[in-house]
Amino acid sequence: MTSSQGNAPKRPVPQGDPVQATKQAIAARLRHIRRNHPDGPFSLEDLARHVSVSKRTLAEVESGRSNLTIETLAKIAAGLGIERPAYFLDEQVFHAVNSEFAALKQLAESRVGSVAMRSTDAATIPPELAQLLADIVTAGQKAQASLEGSASSAADRVQGQ
């Protein structure tokens, strides 16, 4: 054999390779949260500062090329306010956290200053509750728009007199 380790051709990833599939899932989820986080969207540089992980590491993770350590994964999750690092690995946790963040983003966009919730299990907001909160905010926005429309109609009628 004339091939040395330094110039050996890269072997293609076998179909169904669980390690590569996991790297791709983590990459997709990191891109998603970076673009859709309630405090974002974040550029790679902004996210690097926010979570105290190098931009290069984040870029490698997003490309699916990084052998990410548990420590780095936990650091990224914590820096983004995700209490469950399984967000990057488990589809159900991914969707639950995204529902929570969507509800928080909607509340913030509606200028809700704070929300207090008490629970015996503070580990997660059930998706049903997150959806209920989102529905309440939407209903409030519609009511506000309706009231503003009524007020402007009344003002127009008064000015026309």
Short mmCIF file of N, CA and C in Angstrom, two decimals:
data_model
loop_
_atom_site.label_atom_id
_atom_site.label_comp_id
_atom_site.label_asym_id
_atom_site.label_seq_id
_atom_site.Cartn_x
_atom_site.Cartn_y
_atom_site.Cartn_z
N MET A 1 0.82 -1.18 0.00
CA MET A 1 0.00 0.00 0.00
C MET A 1 0.86 1.24 0.00
N THR A 2 0.53 2.17 -0.84
CA THR A 2 1.29 3.41 -0.92
C THR A 2 0.62 4.54 -0.16
N SER A 3 -0.55 4.32 0.30
CA SER A 3 -1.30 5.37 0.99
C SER A 3 -0.84 5.49 2.43
N SER A 4 -0.56 6.71 2.87
CA SER A 4 -0.22 6.93 4.28
C SER A 4 -1.44 7.48 4.99
N GLN A 5 -1.34 7.52 6.29
CA GLN A 5 -2.48 7.98 7.07
C GLN A 5 -2.87 9.41 6.74
N GLY A 6 -1.92 10.27 6.42
CA GLY A 6 -2.20 11.67 6.16
C GLY A 6 -2.96 11.93 4.88
N ASN A 7 -2.80 11.08 3.85
CA ASN A 7 -3.50 11.34 2.61
C ASN A 7 -4.46 10.22 2.23
N ALA A 8 -4.87 9.44 3.21
CA ALA A 8 -5.83 8.37 2.95
C ALA A 8 -7.17 8.98 2.58
N PRO A 9 -7.84 8.38 1.59
CA PRO A 9 -9.15 8.92 1.21
C PRO A 9 -10.13 8.77 2.36
N LYS A 10 -11.00 9.74 2.47
CA LYS A 10 -12.01 9.70 3.52
C LYS A 10 -13.05 8.67 3.15
N ARG A 11 -13.39 7.84 4.11
CA ARG A 11 -14.41 6.82 3.85
C ARG A 11 -15.78 7.46 3.95
N PRO A 12 -16.67 7.09 3.05
CA PRO A 12 -18.04 7.62 3.15
C PRO A 12 -18.71 7.08 4.41
N VAL A 13 -19.60 7.87 4.95
CA VAL A 13 -20.33 7.45 6.14
C VAL A 13 -21.34 6.38 5.73
N PRO A 14 -21.29 5.21 6.37
CA PRO A 14 -22.25 4.18 6.01
C PRO A 14 -23.68 4.64 6.27
N GLN A 15 -24.60 4.12 5.43
CA GLN A 15 -26.01 4.45 5.63
C GLN A 15 -26.43 4.03 7.03
N GLY A 16 -27.16 4.88 7.69
CA GLY A 16 -27.67 4.54 9.02
C GLY A 16 -26.63 4.65 10.12
N ASP A 17 -25.53 5.34 9.88
CA ASP A 17 -24.50 5.52 10.90
C ASP A 17 -25.09 6.35 12.04
N PRO A 18 -25.27 5.75 13.22
CA PRO A 18 -25.93 6.47 14.32
C PRO A 18 -25.12 7.66 14.84
N VAL A 19 -23.81 7.58 14.78
CA VAL A 19 -22.98 8.70 15.25
C VAL A 19 -23.17 9.90 14.33
N GLN A 20 -23.09 9.66 13.02
CA GLN A 20 -23.27 10.78 12.08
C GLN A 20 -24.70 11.31 12.14
N ALA A 21 -25.67 10.43 12.30
CA ALA A 21 -27.06 10.88 12.42
C ALA A 21 -27.24 11.77 13.65
N THR A 22 -26.57 11.41 14.74
CA THR A 22 -26.66 12.21 15.97
C THR A 22 -25.99 13.57 15.76
N LYS A 23 -24.83 13.57 15.11
CA LYS A 23 -24.15 14.84 14.83
C LYS A 23 -25.03 15.74 13.96
N GLN A 24 -25.69 15.17 12.97
CA GLN A 24 -26.55 15.96 12.09
C GLN A 24 -27.77 16.49 12.85
N ALA A 25 -28.32 15.68 13.76
CA ALA A 25 -29.46 16.14 14.56
C ALA A 25 -29.05 17.29 15.46
N ILE A 26 -27.89 17.17 16.10
CA ILE A 26 -27.39 18.25 16.96
C ILE A 26 -27.15 19.50 16.12
N ALA A 27 -26.57 19.33 14.94
CA ALA A 27 -26.29 20.47 14.05
C ALA A 27 -27.60 21.19 13.68
N ALA A 28 -28.59 20.43 13.28
CA ALA A 28 -29.87 21.03 12.88
C ALA A 28 -30.54 21.73 14.05
N ARG A 29 -30.47 21.14 15.22
CA ARG A 29 -31.12 21.74 16.39
C ARG A 29 -30.39 22.99 16.86
N LEU A 30 -29.07 22.99 16.76
CA LEU A 30 -28.32 24.20 17.12
C LEU A 30 -28.64 25.33 16.14
N ARG A 31 -28.68 25.02 14.84
CA ARG A 31 -29.06 26.05 13.86
C ARG A 31 -30.46 26.58 14.16
N HIS A 32 -31.39 25.66 14.48
CA HIS A 32 -32.77 26.07 14.76
C HIS A 32 -32.83 27.02 15.95
N ILE A 33 -32.21 26.64 17.05
CA ILE A 33 -32.32 27.47 18.26
C ILE A 33 -31.56 28.77 18.07
N ARG A 34 -30.47 28.75 17.33
CA ARG A 34 -29.73 29.98 17.08
C ARG A 34 -30.60 30.98 16.32
N ARG A 35 -31.38 30.49 15.39
CA ARG A 35 -32.23 31.36 14.56
C ARG A 35 -33.56 31.71 15.21
N ASN A 36 -34.03 30.87 16.14
CA ASN A 36 -35.38 31.03 16.67
C ASN A 36 -35.45 31.29 18.16
N HIS A 37 -34.34 31.48 18.81
CA HIS A 37 -34.33 31.72 20.25
C HIS A 37 -35.05 33.03 20.57
N PRO A 38 -35.80 33.08 21.67
CA PRO A 38 -36.51 34.33 22.01
C PRO A 38 -35.59 35.55 22.12
N ASP A 39 -34.33 35.35 22.48
CA ASP A 39 -33.39 36.47 22.57
C ASP A 39 -32.60 36.67 21.29
N GLY A 40 -32.87 35.84 20.29
CA GLY A 40 -32.11 35.87 19.04
C GLY A 40 -32.89 36.59 17.96
N PRO A 41 -32.56 36.36 16.73
CA PRO A 41 -31.60 35.37 16.27
C PRO A 41 -30.17 35.79 16.59
N PHE A 42 -29.29 34.78 16.70
CA PHE A 42 -27.89 35.01 16.99
C PHE A 42 -27.04 34.69 15.77
N SER A 43 -26.05 35.51 15.50
CA SER A 43 -25.01 35.13 14.55
C SER A 43 -24.13 34.13 15.29
N LEU A 44 -23.27 33.41 14.58
CA LEU A 44 -22.35 32.49 15.27
C LEU A 44 -21.48 33.25 16.26
N GLU A 45 -21.03 34.43 15.86
CA GLU A 45 -20.18 35.22 16.74
C GLU A 45 -20.93 35.64 18.01
N ASP A 46 -22.17 36.10 17.85
CA ASP A 46 -22.97 36.50 19.01
C ASP A 46 -23.24 35.31 19.91
N LEU A 47 -23.57 34.17 19.30
CA LEU A 47 -23.85 32.98 20.10
C LEU A 47 -22.60 32.54 20.84
N ALA A 48 -21.45 32.62 20.20
CA ALA A 48 -20.20 32.23 20.85
C ALA A 48 -19.98 33.05 22.12
N ARG A 49 -20.21 34.36 22.03
CA ARG A 49 -20.07 35.21 23.21
C ARG A 49 -21.13 34.86 24.26
N HIS A 50 -22.35 34.62 23.80
CA HIS A 50 -23.48 34.36 24.70
C HIS A 50 -23.29 33.07 25.51
N VAL A 51 -22.73 32.03 24.89
CA VAL A 51 -22.62 30.73 25.57
C VAL A 51 -21.19 30.40 26.00
N SER A 52 -20.25 31.31 25.73
CA SER A 52 -18.84 31.12 26.09
C SER A 52 -18.23 29.86 25.47
N VAL A 53 -18.51 29.67 24.19
CA VAL A 53 -17.93 28.60 23.40
C VAL A 53 -17.40 29.26 22.14
N SER A 54 -16.26 28.79 21.63
CA SER A 54 -15.66 29.47 20.48
C SER A 54 -16.55 29.39 19.24
N LYS A 55 -16.43 30.42 18.42
CA LYS A 55 -17.17 30.48 17.16
C LYS A 55 -16.79 29.28 16.29
N ARG A 56 -15.53 28.93 16.29
CA ARG A 56 -15.05 27.79 15.49
C ARG A 56 -15.74 26.49 15.92
N THR A 57 -15.83 26.28 17.23
CA THR A 57 -16.50 25.08 17.74
C THR A 57 -17.96 25.06 17.32
N LEU A 58 -18.63 26.20 17.45
CA LEU A 58 -20.05 26.26 17.06
C LEU A 58 -20.22 26.00 15.57
N ALA A 59 -19.33 26.55 14.75
CA ALA A 59 -19.40 26.33 13.30
C ALA A 59 -19.19 24.85 12.98
N GLU A 60 -18.27 24.21 13.67
CA GLU A 60 -18.03 22.78 13.45
C GLU A 60 -19.24 21.95 13.88
N VAL A 61 -19.86 22.34 15.00
CA VAL A 61 -21.05 21.63 15.46
C VAL A 61 -22.16 21.78 14.42
N GLU A 62 -22.38 23.00 13.95
CA GLU A 62 -23.45 23.23 12.97
C GLU A 62 -23.20 22.54 11.64
N SER A 63 -21.96 22.25 11.33
CA SER A 63 -21.66 21.55 10.08
C SER A 63 -21.70 20.04 10.26
N GLY A 64 -21.85 19.58 11.51
CA GLY A 64 -21.88 18.14 11.77
C GLY A 64 -20.50 17.51 11.79
N ARG A 65 -19.44 18.33 11.88
CA ARG A 65 -18.07 17.81 11.86
C ARG A 65 -17.46 17.65 13.24
N SER A 66 -18.10 18.13 14.27
CA SER A 66 -17.49 18.17 15.60
C SER A 66 -17.83 16.94 16.42
N ASN A 67 -16.82 16.46 17.14
CA ASN A 67 -17.06 15.46 18.17
C ASN A 67 -17.27 16.23 19.46
N LEU A 68 -18.46 16.68 19.65
CA LEU A 68 -18.83 17.56 20.74
C LEU A 68 -18.74 16.82 22.08
N THR A 69 -18.16 17.47 23.06
CA THR A 69 -18.12 16.87 24.39
C THR A 69 -19.43 17.15 25.12
N ILE A 70 -19.73 16.32 26.08
CA ILE A 70 -20.92 16.53 26.91
C ILE A 70 -20.82 17.87 27.62
N GLU A 71 -19.62 18.22 28.06
CA GLU A 71 -19.41 19.49 28.75
C GLU A 71 -19.77 20.67 27.85
N THR A 72 -19.32 20.63 26.60
CA THR A 72 -19.61 21.73 25.67
C THR A 72 -21.10 21.77 25.34
N LEU A 73 -21.70 20.60 25.14
CA LEU A 73 -23.13 20.55 24.85
C LEU A 73 -23.93 21.14 26.01
N ALA A 74 -23.57 20.77 27.23
CA ALA A 74 -24.26 21.30 28.42
C ALA A 74 -24.03 22.80 28.55
N LYS A 75 -22.84 23.27 28.21
CA LYS A 75 -22.52 24.69 28.28
C LYS A 75 -23.36 25.49 27.28
N ILE A 76 -23.51 24.95 26.07
CA ILE A 76 -24.33 25.62 25.05
C ILE A 76 -25.78 25.67 25.51
N ALA A 77 -26.28 24.55 25.99
CA ALA A 77 -27.67 24.49 26.45
C ALA A 77 -27.90 25.49 27.58
N ALA A 78 -27.03 25.46 28.59
CA ALA A 78 -27.19 26.38 29.73
C ALA A 78 -27.11 27.84 29.29
N GLY A 79 -26.19 28.14 28.39
CA GLY A 79 -26.04 29.51 27.90
C GLY A 79 -27.27 30.01 27.16
N LEU A 80 -28.04 29.08 26.60
CA LEU A 80 -29.26 29.45 25.88
C LEU A 80 -30.50 29.35 26.77
N GLY A 81 -30.31 29.05 28.05
CA GLY A 81 -31.44 28.94 28.96
C GLY A 81 -32.20 27.64 28.81
N ILE A 82 -31.57 26.64 28.24
CA ILE A 82 -32.19 25.33 28.06
C ILE A 82 -31.71 24.45 29.21
N GLU A 83 -32.63 24.11 30.10
CA GLU A 83 -32.25 23.35 31.28
C GLU A 83 -32.07 21.87 30.99
N ARG A 84 -32.48 21.44 29.82
CA ARG A 84 -32.39 20.02 29.46
C ARG A 84 -31.52 19.84 28.23
N PRO A 85 -30.23 19.51 28.42
CA PRO A 85 -29.36 19.31 27.27
C PRO A 85 -29.87 18.23 26.31
N ALA A 86 -30.79 17.41 26.76
CA ALA A 86 -31.40 16.41 25.87
C ALA A 86 -32.12 17.08 24.71
N TYR A 87 -32.32 18.39 24.80
CA TYR A 87 -32.90 19.17 23.70
C TYR A 87 -32.21 18.84 22.38
N PHE A 88 -30.90 18.67 22.44
CA PHE A 88 -30.12 18.43 21.23
C PHE A 88 -30.17 16.98 20.75
N LEU A 89 -30.72 16.08 21.58
CA LEU A 89 -30.69 14.66 21.26
C LEU A 89 -32.07 14.01 21.16
N ASP A 90 -33.03 14.54 21.87
CA ASP A 90 -34.34 13.89 21.98
C ASP A 90 -35.41 14.73 21.30
N GLU A 91 -36.10 14.13 20.35
CA GLU A 91 -37.11 14.83 19.55
C GLU A 91 -38.23 15.42 20.43
N GLN A 92 -38.68 14.66 21.42
CA GLN A 92 -39.77 15.12 22.28
C GLN A 92 -39.33 16.34 23.10
N VAL A 93 -38.14 16.30 23.66
CA VAL A 93 -37.63 17.44 24.44
C VAL A 93 -37.43 18.64 23.52
N PHE A 94 -36.92 18.39 22.32
CA PHE A 94 -36.72 19.46 21.32
C PHE A 94 -38.04 20.20 21.08
N HIS A 95 -39.11 19.45 20.83
CA HIS A 95 -40.40 20.09 20.55
C HIS A 95 -40.98 20.77 21.79
N ALA A 96 -40.83 20.18 22.96
CA ALA A 96 -41.35 20.78 24.19
C ALA A 96 -40.65 22.11 24.48
N VAL A 97 -39.34 22.13 24.38
CA VAL A 97 -38.59 23.37 24.64
C VAL A 97 -38.94 24.43 23.59
N ASN A 98 -39.05 24.02 22.33
CA ASN A 98 -39.41 24.99 21.29
C ASN A 98 -40.80 25.57 21.52
N SER A 99 -41.74 24.75 22.02
CA SER A 99 -43.08 25.26 22.36
C SER A 99 -42.99 26.29 23.48
N GLU A 100 -42.16 25.99 24.48
CA GLU A 100 -41.98 26.94 25.59
C GLU A 100 -41.38 28.24 25.08
N PHE A 101 -40.34 28.14 24.26
CA PHE A 101 -39.71 29.35 23.73
C PHE A 101 -40.65 30.14 22.83
N ALA A 102 -41.47 29.45 22.06
CA ALA A 102 -42.43 30.15 21.20
C ALA A 102 -43.43 30.92 22.05
N ALA A 103 -43.89 30.31 23.14
CA ALA A 103 -44.82 31.00 24.03
C ALA A 103 -44.14 32.22 24.67
N LEU A 104 -42.90 32.06 25.10
CA LEU A 104 -42.17 33.18 25.70
C LEU A 104 -41.96 34.31 24.69
N LYS A 105 -41.63 33.93 23.47
CA LYS A 105 -41.41 34.94 22.43
C LYS A 105 -42.70 35.69 22.14
N GLN A 106 -43.80 34.97 22.09
CA GLN A 106 -45.09 35.60 21.82
C GLN A 106 -45.47 36.53 22.96
N LEU A 107 -45.20 36.12 24.19
CA LEU A 107 -45.48 36.98 25.33
C LEU A 107 -44.63 38.25 25.27
N ALA A 108 -43.37 38.09 24.93
CA ALA A 108 -42.48 39.26 24.84
C ALA A 108 -42.93 40.21 23.74
N GLU A 109 -43.33 39.65 22.59
CA GLU A 109 -43.80 40.49 21.49
C GLU A 109 -45.08 41.22 21.85
N SER A 110 -45.82 40.67 22.80
CA SER A 110 -47.07 41.30 23.24
C SER A 110 -46.82 42.24 24.42
N ARG A 111 -45.56 42.48 24.69
CA ARG A 111 -45.15 43.38 25.76
C ARG A 111 -45.58 42.93 27.14
N VAL A 112 -45.66 41.63 27.35
CA VAL A 112 -45.93 41.09 28.68
C VAL A 112 -44.60 41.14 29.42
N GLY A 113 -44.58 41.83 30.53
CA GLY A 113 -43.33 42.03 31.27
C GLY A 113 -42.84 40.80 31.98
N SER A 114 -43.73 40.04 32.58
CA SER A 114 -43.31 38.84 33.29
C SER A 114 -44.50 37.91 33.48
N VAL A 115 -44.18 36.66 33.69
CA VAL A 115 -45.18 35.64 33.95
C VAL A 115 -44.64 34.80 35.09
N ALA A 116 -45.44 34.55 36.08
CA ALA A 116 -45.04 33.69 37.20
C ALA A 116 -45.85 32.41 37.13
N MET A 117 -45.15 31.30 37.21
CA MET A 117 -45.82 30.00 37.20
C MET A 117 -45.27 29.19 38.36
N ARG A 118 -46.16 28.49 39.01
CA ARG A 118 -45.74 27.62 40.11
C ARG A 118 -46.11 26.21 39.75
N SER A 119 -45.19 25.32 40.01
CA SER A 119 -45.42 23.92 39.67
C SER A 119 -44.63 23.05 40.61
N THR A 120 -45.14 21.87 40.88
CA THR A 120 -44.37 20.93 41.69
C THR A 120 -43.28 20.29 40.85
N ASP A 121 -43.42 20.32 39.54
CA ASP A 121 -42.40 19.79 38.62
C ASP A 121 -41.98 20.91 37.69
N ALA A 122 -40.96 21.64 38.11
CA ALA A 122 -40.51 22.80 37.33
C ALA A 122 -39.62 22.40 36.16
N ALA A 123 -39.47 21.10 35.90
CA ALA A 123 -38.58 20.66 34.83
C ALA A 123 -39.08 21.04 33.45
N THR A 124 -40.40 21.17 33.29
CA THR A 124 -40.91 21.45 31.96
C THR A 124 -42.28 22.09 32.02
N ILE A 125 -42.56 22.87 31.04
CA ILE A 125 -43.91 23.37 30.83
C ILE A 125 -44.54 22.39 29.85
N PRO A 126 -45.63 21.77 30.22
CA PRO A 126 -46.25 20.83 29.27
C PRO A 126 -46.62 21.54 27.97
N PRO A 127 -46.47 20.85 26.84
CA PRO A 127 -46.79 21.48 25.55
C PRO A 127 -48.21 22.04 25.50
N GLU A 128 -49.13 21.37 26.20
CA GLU A 128 -50.51 21.85 26.21
C GLU A 128 -50.60 23.22 26.89
N LEU A 129 -49.84 23.41 27.96
CA LEU A 129 -49.85 24.70 28.66
C LEU A 129 -49.18 25.77 27.80
N ALA A 130 -48.09 25.41 27.14
CA ALA A 130 -47.43 26.37 26.25
C ALA A 130 -48.39 26.80 25.15
N GLN A 131 -49.14 25.85 24.59
CA GLN A 131 -50.10 26.19 23.54
C GLN A 131 -51.23 27.04 24.11
N LEU A 132 -51.68 26.72 25.30
CA LEU A 132 -52.73 27.52 25.94
C LEU A 132 -52.27 28.96 26.15
N LEU A 133 -51.04 29.13 26.63
CA LEU A 133 -50.51 30.48 26.81
C LEU A 133 -50.44 31.22 25.47
N ALA A 134 -50.00 30.51 24.44
CA ALA A 134 -49.93 31.13 23.11
C ALA A 134 -51.32 31.53 22.64
N ASP A 135 -52.32 30.68 22.88
CA ASP A 135 -53.70 31.01 22.48
C ASP A 135 -54.23 32.21 23.25
N ILE A 136 -53.91 32.29 24.53
CA ILE A 136 -54.35 33.42 25.35
C ILE A 136 -53.74 34.72 24.81
N VAL A 137 -52.45 34.68 24.50
CA VAL A 137 -51.78 35.87 23.97
C VAL A 137 -52.40 36.27 22.64
N THR A 138 -52.65 35.30 21.77
CA THR A 138 -53.26 35.59 20.46
C THR A 138 -54.64 36.22 20.64
N ALA A 139 -55.43 35.66 21.55
CA ALA A 139 -56.76 36.22 21.80
C ALA A 139 -56.65 37.65 22.33
N GLY A 140 -55.68 37.88 23.21
CA GLY A 140 -55.47 39.23 23.73
C GLY A 140 -55.06 40.21 22.65
N GLN A 141 -54.21 39.75 21.73
CA GLN A 141 -53.79 40.61 20.62
C GLN A 141 -54.97 40.95 19.72
N LYS A 142 -55.82 39.97 19.45
CA LYS A 142 -56.99 40.21 18.61
C LYS A 142 -57.94 41.19 19.29
N ALA A 143 -58.14 41.00 20.60
CA ALA A 143 -59.03 41.90 21.33
C ALA A 143 -58.47 43.32 21.33
N GLN A 144 -57.15 43.43 21.53
CA GLN A 144 -56.53 44.76 21.53
C GLN A 144 -56.68 45.42 20.16
N ALA A 145 -56.44 44.67 19.11
CA ALA A 145 -56.57 45.22 17.75
C ALA A 145 -58.01 45.64 17.48
N SER A 146 -58.95 44.84 17.96
CA SER A 146 -60.36 45.16 17.78
C SER A 146 -60.73 46.45 18.53
N LEU A 147 -60.22 46.56 19.76
CA LEU A 147 -60.50 47.76 20.55
C LEU A 147 -59.86 48.99 19.90
N GLU A 148 -58.64 48.83 19.41
CA GLU A 148 -57.98 49.96 18.76
C GLU A 148 -58.73 50.36 17.49
N GLY A 149 -59.25 49.35 16.78
CA GLY A 149 -60.04 49.64 15.58
C GLY A 149 -61.33 50.35 15.94
N SER A 150 -61.97 49.94 17.02
CA SER A 150 -63.21 50.59 17.46
C SER A 150 -62.95 52.01 17.91
N ALA A 151 -61.82 52.20 18.62
CA ALA A 151 -61.50 53.53 19.10
C ALA A 151 -61.21 54.48 17.94
N SER A 152 -60.50 54.00 16.93
CA SER A 152 -60.21 54.88 15.78
C SER A 152 -61.47 55.15 14.98
N SER A 153 -62.40 54.18 14.90
CA SER A 153 -63.67 54.41 14.21
C SER A 153 -64.50 55.45 14.95
N ALA A 154 -64.51 55.35 16.27
CA ALA A 154 -65.26 56.32 17.06
C ALA A 154 -64.66 57.71 16.92
N ALA A 155 -63.34 57.79 16.90
CA ALA A 155 -62.67 59.09 16.73
C ALA A 155 -62.99 59.68 15.36
N ASP A 156 -63.02 58.83 14.34
CA ASP A 156 -63.37 59.31 13.01
C ASP A 156 -64.80 59.84 12.98
N ARG A 157 -65.73 59.15 13.68
CA ARG A 157 -67.11 59.60 13.71
C ARG A 157 -67.23 60.93 14.44
N VAL A 158 -66.47 61.11 15.52
CA VAL A 158 -66.53 62.36 16.28
C VAL A 158 -65.97 63.49 15.43
N GLN A 159 -64.89 63.25 14.71
CA GLN A 159 -64.29 64.29 13.88
C GLN A 159 -65.21 64.67 12.72
N GLY A 160 -66.01 63.71 12.26
CA GLY A 160 -66.92 63.98 11.14
C GLY A 160 -68.14 64.78 11.55
N GLN A 161 -68.38 64.94 12.81
CA GLN A 161 -69.57 65.68 13.26
C GLN A 161 -69.35 67.16 13.22
#
